[in-house]
mmCIF file of C-alpha atoms in Angstrom:
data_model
loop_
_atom_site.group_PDB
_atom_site.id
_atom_site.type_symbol
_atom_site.label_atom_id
_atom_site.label_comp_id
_atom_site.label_asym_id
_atom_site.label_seq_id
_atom_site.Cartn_x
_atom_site.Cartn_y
_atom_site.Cartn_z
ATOM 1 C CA UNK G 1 91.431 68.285 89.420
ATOM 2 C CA UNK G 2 93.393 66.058 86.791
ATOM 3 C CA UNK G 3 97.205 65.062 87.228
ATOM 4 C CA UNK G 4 99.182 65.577 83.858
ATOM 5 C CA UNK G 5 102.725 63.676 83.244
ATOM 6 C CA UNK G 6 104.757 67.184 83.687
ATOM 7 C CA UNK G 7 103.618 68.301 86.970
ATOM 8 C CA UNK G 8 100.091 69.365 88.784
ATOM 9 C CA UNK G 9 97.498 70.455 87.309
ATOM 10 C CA UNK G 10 95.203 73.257 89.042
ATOM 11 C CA UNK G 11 92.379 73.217 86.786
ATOM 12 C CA UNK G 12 89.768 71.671 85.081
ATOM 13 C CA UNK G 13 89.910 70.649 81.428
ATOM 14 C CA UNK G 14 87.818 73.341 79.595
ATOM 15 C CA UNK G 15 85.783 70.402 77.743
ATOM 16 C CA UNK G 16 84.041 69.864 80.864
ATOM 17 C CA UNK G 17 81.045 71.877 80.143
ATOM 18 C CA UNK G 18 80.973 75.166 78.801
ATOM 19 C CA UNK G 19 78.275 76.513 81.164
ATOM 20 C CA UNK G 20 80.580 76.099 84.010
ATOM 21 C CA UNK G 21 83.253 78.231 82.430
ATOM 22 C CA UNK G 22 80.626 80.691 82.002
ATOM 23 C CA UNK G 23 79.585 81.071 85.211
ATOM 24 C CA UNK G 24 83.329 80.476 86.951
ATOM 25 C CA UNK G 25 83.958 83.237 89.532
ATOM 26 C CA UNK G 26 86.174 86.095 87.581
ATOM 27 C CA UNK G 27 88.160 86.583 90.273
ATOM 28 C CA UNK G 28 90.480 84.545 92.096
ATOM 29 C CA UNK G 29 90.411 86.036 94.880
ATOM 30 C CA UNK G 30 88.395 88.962 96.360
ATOM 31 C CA UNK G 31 88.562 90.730 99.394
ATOM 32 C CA UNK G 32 84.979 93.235 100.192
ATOM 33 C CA UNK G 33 85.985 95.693 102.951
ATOM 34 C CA UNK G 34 88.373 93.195 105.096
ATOM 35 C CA UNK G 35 88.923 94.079 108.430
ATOM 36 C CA UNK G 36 90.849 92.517 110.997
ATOM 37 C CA UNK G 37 91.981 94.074 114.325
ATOM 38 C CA UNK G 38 94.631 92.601 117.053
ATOM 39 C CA UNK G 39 93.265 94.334 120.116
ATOM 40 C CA UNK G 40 93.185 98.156 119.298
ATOM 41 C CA UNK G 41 95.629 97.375 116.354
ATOM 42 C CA UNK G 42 93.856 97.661 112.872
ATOM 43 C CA UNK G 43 96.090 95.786 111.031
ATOM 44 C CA UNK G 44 93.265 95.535 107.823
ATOM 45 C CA UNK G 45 91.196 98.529 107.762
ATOM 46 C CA UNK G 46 88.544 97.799 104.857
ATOM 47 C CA UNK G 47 90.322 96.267 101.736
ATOM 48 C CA UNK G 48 89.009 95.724 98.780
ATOM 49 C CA UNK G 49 90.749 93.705 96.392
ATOM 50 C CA UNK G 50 90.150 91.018 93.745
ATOM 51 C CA UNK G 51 93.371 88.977 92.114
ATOM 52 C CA UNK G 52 92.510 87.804 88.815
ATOM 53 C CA UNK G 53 92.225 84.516 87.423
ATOM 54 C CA UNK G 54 95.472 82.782 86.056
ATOM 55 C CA UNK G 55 97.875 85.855 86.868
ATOM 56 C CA UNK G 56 100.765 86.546 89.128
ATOM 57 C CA UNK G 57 99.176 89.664 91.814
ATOM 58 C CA UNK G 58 101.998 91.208 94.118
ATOM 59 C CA UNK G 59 100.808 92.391 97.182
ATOM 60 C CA UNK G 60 103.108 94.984 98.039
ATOM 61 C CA UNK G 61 104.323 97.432 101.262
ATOM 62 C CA UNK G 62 106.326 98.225 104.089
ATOM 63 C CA UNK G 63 106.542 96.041 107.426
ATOM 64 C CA UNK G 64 103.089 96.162 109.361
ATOM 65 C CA UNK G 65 101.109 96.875 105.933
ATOM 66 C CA UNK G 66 98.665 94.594 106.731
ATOM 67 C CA UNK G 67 100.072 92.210 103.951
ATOM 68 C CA UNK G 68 100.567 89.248 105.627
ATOM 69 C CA UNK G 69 97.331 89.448 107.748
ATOM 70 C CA UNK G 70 95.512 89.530 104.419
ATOM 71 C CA UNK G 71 96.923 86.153 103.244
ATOM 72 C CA UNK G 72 95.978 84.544 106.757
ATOM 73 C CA UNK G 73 92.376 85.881 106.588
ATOM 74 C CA UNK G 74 92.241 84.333 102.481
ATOM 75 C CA UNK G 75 94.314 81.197 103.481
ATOM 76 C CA UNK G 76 91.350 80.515 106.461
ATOM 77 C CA UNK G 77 94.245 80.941 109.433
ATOM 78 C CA UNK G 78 92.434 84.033 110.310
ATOM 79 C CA UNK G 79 88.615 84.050 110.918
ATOM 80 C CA UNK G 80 86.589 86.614 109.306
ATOM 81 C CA UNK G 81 83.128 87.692 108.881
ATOM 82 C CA UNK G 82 80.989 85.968 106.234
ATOM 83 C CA UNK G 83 81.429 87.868 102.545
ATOM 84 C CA UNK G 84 84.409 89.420 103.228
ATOM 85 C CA UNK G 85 87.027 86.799 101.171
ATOM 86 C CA UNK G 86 86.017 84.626 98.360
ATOM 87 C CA UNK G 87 88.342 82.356 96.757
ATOM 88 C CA UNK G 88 86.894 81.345 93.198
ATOM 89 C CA UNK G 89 83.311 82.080 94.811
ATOM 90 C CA UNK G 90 84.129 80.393 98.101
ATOM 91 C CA UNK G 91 83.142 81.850 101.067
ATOM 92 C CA UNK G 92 86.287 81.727 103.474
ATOM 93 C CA UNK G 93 84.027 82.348 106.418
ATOM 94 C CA UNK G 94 81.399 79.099 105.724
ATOM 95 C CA UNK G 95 83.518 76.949 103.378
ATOM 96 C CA UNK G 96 86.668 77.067 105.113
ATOM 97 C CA UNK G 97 88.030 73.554 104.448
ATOM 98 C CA UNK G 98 86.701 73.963 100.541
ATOM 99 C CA UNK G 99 88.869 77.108 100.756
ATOM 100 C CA UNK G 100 91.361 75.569 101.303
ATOM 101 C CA UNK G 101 90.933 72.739 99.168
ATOM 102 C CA UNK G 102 91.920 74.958 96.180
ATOM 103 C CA UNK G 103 95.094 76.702 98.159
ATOM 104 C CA UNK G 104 98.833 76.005 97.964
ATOM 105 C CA UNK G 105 100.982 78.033 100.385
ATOM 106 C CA UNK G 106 104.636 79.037 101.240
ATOM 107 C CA UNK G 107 104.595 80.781 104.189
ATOM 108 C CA UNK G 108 107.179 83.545 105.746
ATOM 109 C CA UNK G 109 108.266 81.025 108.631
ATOM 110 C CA UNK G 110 110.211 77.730 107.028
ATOM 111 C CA UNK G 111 107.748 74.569 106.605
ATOM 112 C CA UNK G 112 110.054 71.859 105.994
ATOM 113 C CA UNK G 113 111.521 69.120 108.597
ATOM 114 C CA UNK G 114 115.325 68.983 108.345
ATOM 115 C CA UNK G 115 114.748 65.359 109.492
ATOM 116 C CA UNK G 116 112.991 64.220 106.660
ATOM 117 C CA UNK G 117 114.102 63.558 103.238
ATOM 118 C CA UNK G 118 113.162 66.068 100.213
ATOM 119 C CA UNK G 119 110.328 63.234 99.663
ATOM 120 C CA UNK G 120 109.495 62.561 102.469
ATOM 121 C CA UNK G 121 108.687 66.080 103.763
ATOM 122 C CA UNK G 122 106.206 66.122 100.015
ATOM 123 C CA UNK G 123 104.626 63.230 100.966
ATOM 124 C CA UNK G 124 103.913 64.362 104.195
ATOM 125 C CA UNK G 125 102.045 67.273 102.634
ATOM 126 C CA UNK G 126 100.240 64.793 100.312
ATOM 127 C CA UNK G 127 98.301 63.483 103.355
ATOM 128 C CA UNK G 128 97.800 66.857 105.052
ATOM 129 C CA UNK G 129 95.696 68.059 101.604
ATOM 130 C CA UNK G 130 94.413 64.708 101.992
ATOM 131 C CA UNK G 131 95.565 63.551 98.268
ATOM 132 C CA UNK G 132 93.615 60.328 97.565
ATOM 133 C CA UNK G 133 96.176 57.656 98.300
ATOM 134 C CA UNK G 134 96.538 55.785 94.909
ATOM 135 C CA UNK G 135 97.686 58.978 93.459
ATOM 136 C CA UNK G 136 100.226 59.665 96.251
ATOM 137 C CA UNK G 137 102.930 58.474 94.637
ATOM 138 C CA UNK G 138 102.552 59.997 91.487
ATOM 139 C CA UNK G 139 101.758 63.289 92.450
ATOM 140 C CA UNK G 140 104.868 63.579 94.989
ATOM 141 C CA UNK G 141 107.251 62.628 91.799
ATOM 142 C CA UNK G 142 105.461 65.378 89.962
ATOM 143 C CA UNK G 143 105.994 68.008 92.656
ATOM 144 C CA UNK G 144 109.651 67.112 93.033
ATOM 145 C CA UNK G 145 110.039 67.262 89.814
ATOM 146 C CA UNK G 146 108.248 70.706 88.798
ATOM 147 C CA UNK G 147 110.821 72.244 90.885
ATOM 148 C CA UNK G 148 113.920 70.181 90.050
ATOM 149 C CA UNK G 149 114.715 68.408 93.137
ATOM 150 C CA UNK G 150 114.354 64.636 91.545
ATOM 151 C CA UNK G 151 118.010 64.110 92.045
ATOM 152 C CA UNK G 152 117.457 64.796 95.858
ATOM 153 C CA UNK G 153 114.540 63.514 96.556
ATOM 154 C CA UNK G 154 115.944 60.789 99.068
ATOM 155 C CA UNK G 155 118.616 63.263 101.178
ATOM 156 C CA UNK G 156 117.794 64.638 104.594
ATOM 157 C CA UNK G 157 116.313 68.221 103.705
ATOM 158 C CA UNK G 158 118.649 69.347 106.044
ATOM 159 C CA UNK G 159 121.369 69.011 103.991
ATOM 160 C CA UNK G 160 119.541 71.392 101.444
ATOM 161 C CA UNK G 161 121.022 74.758 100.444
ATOM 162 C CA UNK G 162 118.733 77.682 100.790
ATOM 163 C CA UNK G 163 117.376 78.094 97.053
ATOM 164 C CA UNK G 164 116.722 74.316 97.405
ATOM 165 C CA UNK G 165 114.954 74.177 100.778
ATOM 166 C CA UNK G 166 112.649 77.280 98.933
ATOM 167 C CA UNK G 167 112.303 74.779 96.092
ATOM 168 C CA UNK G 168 110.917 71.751 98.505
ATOM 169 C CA UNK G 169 108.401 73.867 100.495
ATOM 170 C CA UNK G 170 106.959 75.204 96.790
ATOM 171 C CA UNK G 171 106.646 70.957 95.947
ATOM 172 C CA UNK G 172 104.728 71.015 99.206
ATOM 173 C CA UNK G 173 102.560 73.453 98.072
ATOM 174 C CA UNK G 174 102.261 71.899 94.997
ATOM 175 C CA UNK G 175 101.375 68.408 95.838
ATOM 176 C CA UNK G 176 97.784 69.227 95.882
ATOM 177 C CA UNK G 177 97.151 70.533 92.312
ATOM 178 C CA UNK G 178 96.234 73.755 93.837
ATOM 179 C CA UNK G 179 94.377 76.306 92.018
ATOM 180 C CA UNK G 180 95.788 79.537 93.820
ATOM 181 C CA UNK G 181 99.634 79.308 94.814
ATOM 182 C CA UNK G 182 99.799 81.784 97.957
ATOM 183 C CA UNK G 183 103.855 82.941 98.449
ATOM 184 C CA UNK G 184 104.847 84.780 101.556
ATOM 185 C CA UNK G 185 108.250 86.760 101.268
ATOM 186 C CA UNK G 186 108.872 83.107 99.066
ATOM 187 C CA UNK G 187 112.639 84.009 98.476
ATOM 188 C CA UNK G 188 113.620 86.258 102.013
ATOM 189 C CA UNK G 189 117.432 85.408 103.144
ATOM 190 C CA UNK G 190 118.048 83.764 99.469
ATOM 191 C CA UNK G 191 120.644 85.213 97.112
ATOM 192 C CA UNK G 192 119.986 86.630 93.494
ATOM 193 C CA UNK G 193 120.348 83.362 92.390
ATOM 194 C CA UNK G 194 118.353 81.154 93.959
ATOM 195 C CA UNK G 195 116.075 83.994 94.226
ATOM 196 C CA UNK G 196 116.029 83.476 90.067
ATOM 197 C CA UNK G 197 115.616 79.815 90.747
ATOM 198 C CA UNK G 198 112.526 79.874 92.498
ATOM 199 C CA UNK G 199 111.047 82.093 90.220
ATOM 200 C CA UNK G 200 111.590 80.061 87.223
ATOM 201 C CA UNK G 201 110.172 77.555 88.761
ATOM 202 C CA UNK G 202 106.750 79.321 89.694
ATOM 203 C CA UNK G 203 106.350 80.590 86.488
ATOM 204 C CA UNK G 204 106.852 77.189 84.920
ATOM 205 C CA UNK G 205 104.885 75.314 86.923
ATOM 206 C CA UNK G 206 102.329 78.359 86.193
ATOM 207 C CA UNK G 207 102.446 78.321 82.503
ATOM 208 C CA UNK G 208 102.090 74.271 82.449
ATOM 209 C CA UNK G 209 98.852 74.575 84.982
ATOM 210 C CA UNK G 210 97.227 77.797 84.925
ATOM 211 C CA UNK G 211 97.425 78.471 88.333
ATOM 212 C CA UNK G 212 97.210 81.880 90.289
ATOM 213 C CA UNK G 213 100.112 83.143 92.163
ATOM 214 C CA UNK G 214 99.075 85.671 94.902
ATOM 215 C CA UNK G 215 102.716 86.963 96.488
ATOM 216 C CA UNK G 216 103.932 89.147 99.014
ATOM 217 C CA UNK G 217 108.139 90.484 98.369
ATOM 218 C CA UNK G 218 109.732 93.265 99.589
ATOM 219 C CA UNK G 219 112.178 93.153 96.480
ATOM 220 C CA UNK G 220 110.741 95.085 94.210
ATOM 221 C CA UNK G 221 112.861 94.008 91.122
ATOM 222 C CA UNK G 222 111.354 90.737 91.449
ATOM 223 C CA UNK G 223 107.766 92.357 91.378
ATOM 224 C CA UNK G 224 108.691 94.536 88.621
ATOM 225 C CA UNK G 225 109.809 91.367 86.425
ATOM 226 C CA UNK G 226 107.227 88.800 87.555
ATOM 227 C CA UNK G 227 103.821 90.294 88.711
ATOM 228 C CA UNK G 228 101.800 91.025 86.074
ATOM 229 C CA UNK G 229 99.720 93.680 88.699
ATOM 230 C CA UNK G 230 100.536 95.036 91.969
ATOM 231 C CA UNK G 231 98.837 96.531 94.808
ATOM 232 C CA UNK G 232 100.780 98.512 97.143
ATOM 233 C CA UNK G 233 99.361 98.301 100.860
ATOM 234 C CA UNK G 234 100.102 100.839 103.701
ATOM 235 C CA UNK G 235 98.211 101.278 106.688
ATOM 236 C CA UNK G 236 95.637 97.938 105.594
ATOM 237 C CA UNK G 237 94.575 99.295 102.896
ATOM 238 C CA UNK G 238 95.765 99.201 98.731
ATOM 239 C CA UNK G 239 96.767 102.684 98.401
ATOM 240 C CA UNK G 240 98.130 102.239 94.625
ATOM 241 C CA UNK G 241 97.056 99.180 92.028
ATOM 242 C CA UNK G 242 97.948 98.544 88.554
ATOM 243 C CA UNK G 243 100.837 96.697 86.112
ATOM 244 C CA UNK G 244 104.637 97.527 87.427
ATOM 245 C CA UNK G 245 104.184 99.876 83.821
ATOM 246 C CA UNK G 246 101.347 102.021 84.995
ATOM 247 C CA UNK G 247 102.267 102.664 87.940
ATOM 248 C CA UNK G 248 105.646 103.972 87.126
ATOM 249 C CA UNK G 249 104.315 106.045 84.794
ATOM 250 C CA UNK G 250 101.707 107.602 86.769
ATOM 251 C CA UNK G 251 103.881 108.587 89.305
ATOM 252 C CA UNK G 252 106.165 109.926 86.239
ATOM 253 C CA UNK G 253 102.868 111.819 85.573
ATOM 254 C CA UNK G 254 102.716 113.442 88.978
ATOM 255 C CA UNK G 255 106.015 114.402 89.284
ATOM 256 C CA UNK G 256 106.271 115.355 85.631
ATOM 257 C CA UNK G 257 109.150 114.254 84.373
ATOM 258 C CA UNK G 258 110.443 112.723 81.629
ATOM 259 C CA UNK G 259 112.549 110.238 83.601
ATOM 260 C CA UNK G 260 110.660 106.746 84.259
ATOM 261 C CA UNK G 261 110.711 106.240 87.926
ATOM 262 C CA UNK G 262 111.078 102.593 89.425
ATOM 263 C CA UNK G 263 108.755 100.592 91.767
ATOM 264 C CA UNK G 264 110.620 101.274 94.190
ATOM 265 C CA UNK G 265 109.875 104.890 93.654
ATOM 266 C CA UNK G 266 106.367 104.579 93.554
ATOM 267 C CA UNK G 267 106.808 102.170 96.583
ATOM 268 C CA UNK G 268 108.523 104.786 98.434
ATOM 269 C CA UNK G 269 105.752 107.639 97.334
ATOM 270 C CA UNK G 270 102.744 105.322 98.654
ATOM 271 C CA UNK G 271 104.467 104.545 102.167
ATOM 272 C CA UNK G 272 106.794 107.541 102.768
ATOM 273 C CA UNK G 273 110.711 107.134 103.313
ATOM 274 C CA UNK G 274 110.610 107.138 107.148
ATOM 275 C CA UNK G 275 109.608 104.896 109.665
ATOM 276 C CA UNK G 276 107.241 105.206 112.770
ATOM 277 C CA UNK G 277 105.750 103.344 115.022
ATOM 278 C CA UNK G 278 102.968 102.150 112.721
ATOM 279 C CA UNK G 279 105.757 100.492 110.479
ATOM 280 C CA UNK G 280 108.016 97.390 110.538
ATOM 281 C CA UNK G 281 106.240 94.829 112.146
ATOM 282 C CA UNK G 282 106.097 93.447 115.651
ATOM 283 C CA UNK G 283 108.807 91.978 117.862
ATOM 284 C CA UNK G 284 107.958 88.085 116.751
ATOM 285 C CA UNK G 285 107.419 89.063 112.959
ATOM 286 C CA UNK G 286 111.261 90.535 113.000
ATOM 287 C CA UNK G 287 112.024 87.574 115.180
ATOM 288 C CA UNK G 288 110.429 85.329 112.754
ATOM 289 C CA UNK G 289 111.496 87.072 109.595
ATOM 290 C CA UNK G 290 115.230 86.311 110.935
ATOM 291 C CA UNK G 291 115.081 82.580 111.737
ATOM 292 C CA UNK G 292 113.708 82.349 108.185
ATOM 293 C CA UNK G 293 116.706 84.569 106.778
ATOM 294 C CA UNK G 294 119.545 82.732 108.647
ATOM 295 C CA UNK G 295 118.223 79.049 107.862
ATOM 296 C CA UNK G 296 117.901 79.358 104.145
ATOM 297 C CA UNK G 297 120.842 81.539 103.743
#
């Protein structure tokens, strides 16, 4: 991994050797028949899914999907059985910490210490992904500055609003030069504006590095707009995968009409419109989903 003056950098230069980029994984990310049970609780049941290199996936559903679960099991928190996840050919089950080596990632719950500065709080995640020391420094100012918190670099991140604390824990994520940025509900609790913020940001960063984004929203405008494919997940599995385009036009198909549904129509069609016991998440994910919501709002 290289650093370049206008942020991190997540890959290799290309005139590294061209038999390399010929045999690079094609896939980002790809999940062979995932499974992963709490107690008698499937909450994977047999996924298969690959993310692309270099795109923005959206890993879509209702509450209890399995969504979340999935990024654990790719991000190494979860164990799983060998060949199940790759990341960029890595085996998550033998090459955990080389996983994780290539991952950035914003989870659901907040990440950031109110009691450190904006920096501070970076830096800290600069010796977590174990960034070689003399580049410390410069990578931290890069982070910060990718997502426009230069200017506040040196206040308690306590003091942050909720778009900005957002903006700090994606410099954390950052700080490594990660290949794959991994965002979990990334904007919950913010308004439509600093929801807008934190996009821009992503897809800046993106465009200057490369990277992959894999990200799970329940706002569906934001998928629409940002992902460049979707998979919507109900029960653990992808029941519905495809550009924002094609799937709103194959449900269009089905229904045969002439009017172009939404996403959130097709969302709706994959999941159902009611709830049962099987949706909506556990006590301690609502619990959890609510700290999150009333600390950045």
């Amino acid at each position: 991994m290289t650093t370049d003056p206008a942020g991190p950098t997540a890959t290799t230069a290309p005139a590294t050797a061209a038999g390399e980029a010929a045999t690079a994984p094609a896939e980002a990310v790809s999940c062979t028949g995932l499974t992963y049970a709490f107690g008698e609780t499937r909450a994977v049941d047999g996924l298969d899914l690959g993310v692309r290199q270099g795109e923005v996936f959206g890993l879509l559903g209702p509450n209890g999907a399995g969504k979340t679960t999935t990024i654990r099991c790719v991000t190494t928190l979860l164990p799983v059985p060998a060949g199940m996840v790759r990341v960029f050919g890595h085996d998550a089950a033998k090459e955990r910490m080389g996983v994780r080596r290539l991952l950035g990632y914003v989870p659901q719950q907040l990440s950031a210490d109110g009691g450190l500065t904006g920096r501070e709080n970076v830096a800290l995640f600069a010796r977590v992904f174990d960034v070689p020391r003399r580049e410390r420094t410069a990578r931290v100012d890069q982070a910060l500055a990718a997502v426009g918190l230069s200017d506040a670099a040196e206040r308690l991140a306590g003091t942050y609003s909720g778009g900005m604390v957002r903006r700090l824990e994606l410099a954390q994520a950052l700080v490594s030069a990660p290949r794959l940025l991994i965002l979990d509900e990334p904007t919950v609790g913010l308004d439509p504006i600093a929801r807008t913020g934190v996009w821009e940001h992503v897809n800046a960063v993106r465009e200057a590095t490369g990277m992959t984004v894999l990200v799970t929203t329940h706002h569906m405008d934001e998928a629409d707009q940002y992902c460049d494919r979707v998979g919507l997940m109900h029960r653990g599995r992808v029941r519905a995968l495809g550009t924002p385009e094609e799937l709103r036009r194959g449900l269009a198909e089905r229904k045969g009409t002439d009017t172009l549904p939404t996403l959130e129509d097709v969302f709706r069609d994959v999941a159902g419109s009611g709830l049962d016991d099987n949706t909506g998440g556990g006590f301690r994910e609502v619990r959890s989903t609510r700290r999150t919501a009333r600390r950045v709002g």
